Short mmCIF file of C-alpha atoms in Angstrom, two decimals:
data_model
loop_
_atom_site.label_atom_id
_atom_site.label_comp_id
_atom_site.label_asym_id
_atom_site.label_seq_id
_atom_site.Cartn_x
_atom_site.Cartn_y
_atom_site.Cartn_z
CA GLY A 189 15.30 6.85 -2.02
CA ILE A 190 13.16 5.75 0.86
CA GLU A 191 13.86 2.40 2.50
CA LEU A 192 10.56 0.58 3.09
CA ARG A 193 10.27 -2.60 5.15
CA SER A 194 7.71 -4.52 7.16
CA PRO A 195 8.04 -6.26 10.53
CA SER A 196 5.33 -8.61 9.18
CA PHE A 197 7.21 -10.06 6.16
CA GLY A 198 10.48 -9.75 4.28
CA ASP A 199 10.90 -8.30 0.81
CA HIS A 200 9.69 -10.82 -1.80
CA HIS A 201 8.53 -13.14 1.02
CA PRO A 202 5.01 -14.43 1.79
CA ILE A 203 2.52 -12.09 3.46
CA PRO A 204 1.03 -13.73 6.60
CA ALA A 205 -2.60 -14.87 6.23
CA ARG A 206 -3.88 -12.41 8.87
CA HIS A 207 -3.31 -9.62 6.33
CA ALA A 208 -5.44 -11.38 3.68
CA LYS A 209 -8.95 -10.20 2.81
CA ASP A 210 -10.59 -13.52 3.72
CA HIS A 211 -8.77 -13.72 7.07
CA ASP A 212 -8.31 -10.76 9.48
CA ASN A 213 -7.79 -8.20 6.68
CA LEU A 214 -5.30 -6.24 8.79
CA SER A 215 -2.94 -3.93 6.94
CA PRO A 216 0.66 -5.03 7.58
CA ALA A 217 2.94 -2.97 9.77
CA LEU A 218 5.27 -0.79 7.70
CA ALA A 219 8.41 1.11 8.63
CA TRP A 220 10.41 3.49 6.48
CA SER A 221 13.44 5.74 6.60
CA GLY A 222 15.16 8.18 4.28
CA VAL A 223 12.25 10.61 3.75
CA PRO A 224 13.65 13.87 2.31
CA LYS A 225 13.62 16.73 4.83
CA GLU A 226 11.62 18.91 2.42
CA ALA A 227 8.74 16.41 2.17
CA ALA A 228 5.30 17.92 2.83
CA GLU A 229 3.22 14.73 2.75
CA LEU A 230 3.59 10.96 2.53
CA ALA A 231 1.31 8.48 0.76
CA VAL A 232 1.10 4.69 0.67
CA LEU A 233 -0.06 2.52 -2.23
CA CYS A 234 -0.43 -1.26 -2.51
CA GLU A 235 -1.19 -2.94 -5.82
CA ASP A 236 -1.24 -6.48 -7.26
CA PRO A 237 0.20 -6.45 -10.81
CA ASP A 238 -0.59 -10.16 -11.24
CA ALA A 239 -4.39 -9.90 -10.98
CA PRO A 240 -6.27 -11.59 -13.88
CA ARG A 241 -7.83 -8.36 -15.20
CA GLY A 242 -4.81 -6.13 -14.74
CA THR A 243 -3.33 -4.28 -11.79
CA PHE A 244 -5.63 -4.43 -8.74
CA THR A 245 -5.48 -1.68 -6.10
CA HIS A 246 -5.48 -2.89 -2.49
CA TRP A 247 -4.65 0.26 -0.52
CA VAL A 248 -4.46 4.00 -1.09
CA LEU A 249 -3.51 6.10 1.96
CA ALA A 250 -2.57 9.76 1.70
CA ALA A 251 -2.10 12.88 3.85
CA LEU A 252 0.37 11.17 6.17
CA GLN A 253 2.59 13.61 8.05
CA PRO A 254 6.16 13.66 6.67
CA THR A 255 7.50 12.99 10.19
CA VAL A 256 5.67 9.63 10.39
CA THR A 257 8.15 6.75 10.12
CA GLY A 258 5.73 3.87 9.79
CA LEU A 259 2.31 2.38 10.44
CA ALA A 260 1.36 -0.20 13.02
CA GLU A 261 -0.51 -3.33 11.96
CA GLY A 262 -4.09 -2.36 11.08
CA GLU A 263 -3.39 1.35 11.63
CA SER A 264 -4.99 4.16 9.69
CA PRO A 265 -4.01 7.47 11.32
CA ALA A 266 -6.93 9.74 12.15
CA ALA A 267 -5.67 12.57 9.95
CA ALA A 268 -4.89 10.33 6.98
CA VAL A 269 -7.07 10.16 3.86
CA GLU A 270 -8.25 6.67 2.94
CA GLY A 271 -8.62 6.08 -0.77
CA ARG A 272 -10.77 3.46 -2.45
CA ASN A 273 -9.46 0.00 -3.26
CA ASP A 274 -10.65 -2.16 -6.15
CA PHE A 275 -12.95 -4.10 -3.80
CA GLY A 276 -14.96 -0.84 -3.83
CA GLN A 277 -14.15 -0.04 -0.20
CA GLU A 278 -12.21 2.75 1.46
CA GLY A 279 -9.07 1.74 3.31
CA TYR A 280 -7.05 -1.46 3.19
CA GLY A 281 -8.24 -4.56 1.36
CA GLY A 282 -5.90 -7.51 1.76
CA PRO A 283 -4.70 -10.09 -0.75
CA MET A 284 -7.42 -12.33 -2.19
CA PRO A 285 -6.10 -13.76 -5.47
CA PRO A 286 -8.19 -16.35 -7.32
CA VAL A 287 -7.81 -19.82 -5.83
CA GLY A 288 -5.25 -21.81 -7.81
CA HIS A 289 -4.03 -18.73 -9.72
CA GLY A 290 -0.55 -19.14 -8.27
CA LEU A 291 1.69 -16.66 -6.53
CA HIS A 292 0.70 -12.99 -6.73
CA ARG A 293 2.97 -10.07 -5.89
CA TYR A 294 1.73 -7.21 -3.70
CA VAL A 295 3.75 -4.08 -4.31
CA PHE A 296 3.74 -1.66 -1.37
CA ARG A 297 5.08 1.83 -2.09
CA VAL A 298 5.58 4.87 0.08
CA PHE A 299 5.88 8.25 -1.65
CA ALA A 300 7.23 11.55 -0.37
CA ALA A 301 5.61 14.63 -1.95
CA SER A 302 7.03 18.16 -2.08
CA ALA A 303 3.60 19.75 -1.56
CA PRO A 304 0.24 18.62 -0.16
CA LEU A 305 -1.54 16.27 -2.57
CA GLY A 306 -5.06 17.46 -1.77
CA LEU A 307 -6.65 14.02 -2.06
CA VAL A 308 -10.02 13.28 -0.50
CA ALA A 309 -11.55 10.08 0.89
CA GLY A 310 -12.30 7.58 -1.85
CA ALA A 311 -9.42 8.72 -4.08
CA SER A 312 -8.19 6.07 -6.52
CA ALA A 313 -4.64 4.90 -7.25
CA ASP A 314 -4.84 6.93 -10.48
CA ASP A 315 -5.89 10.01 -8.50
CA LEU A 316 -2.82 9.50 -6.31
CA ARG A 317 -0.54 9.15 -9.35
CA ARG A 318 -1.96 12.32 -10.92
CA ALA A 319 -1.52 14.24 -7.66
CA LEU A 320 2.09 13.04 -7.35
CA ALA A 321 3.02 14.20 -10.86
CA GLY A 322 5.70 16.86 -10.51
CA LYS A 323 5.66 16.56 -6.69
CA GLU A 324 7.30 13.19 -6.10
CA LEU A 325 10.55 13.64 -4.16
CA ALA A 326 11.33 10.01 -3.38
CA SER A 327 9.72 6.61 -3.00
CA GLY A 328 10.39 3.21 -1.53
CA THR A 329 9.09 -0.22 -2.52
CA LEU A 330 8.47 -3.49 -0.69
CA VAL A 331 7.05 -6.61 -2.36
CA GLY A 332 5.13 -9.34 -0.56
CA THR A 333 3.68 -12.50 -2.07
CA TYR A 334 0.47 -14.42 -1.45
CA GLN A 335 -1.39 -17.33 -3.00
CA ARG A 336 -4.55 -19.31 -2.18
#
């Protein structure tokens, strides 16, 4: 599989406030290795499975070149396709769990696809999952936590 990590926080460790929606709302830096040589495209997904109304999508990013080995803090590559998060916006939307709701997990995943996914701006997490069906070569997961 793909090894996914962040210079911004450790696996299952707190996400710094600058990445939160009500702070600087900067996407965290990510770095990965172990992408299969036959990969045609990479995609990134971030979801909160602990949201009160069910899994909440924070970030859908597709059409990343398979040679890319990470993203800088706040980076959205020019050629990448920004999907829609559950705040109703395209691009990254940081953690903003209900105040007093306790610790939420934010699951970051990077996927390697065997063929182009063909997603367009505004694509949802479900659109990404459908596009990956039968094309997913490998994935990597990193979990950060946040509470208000």
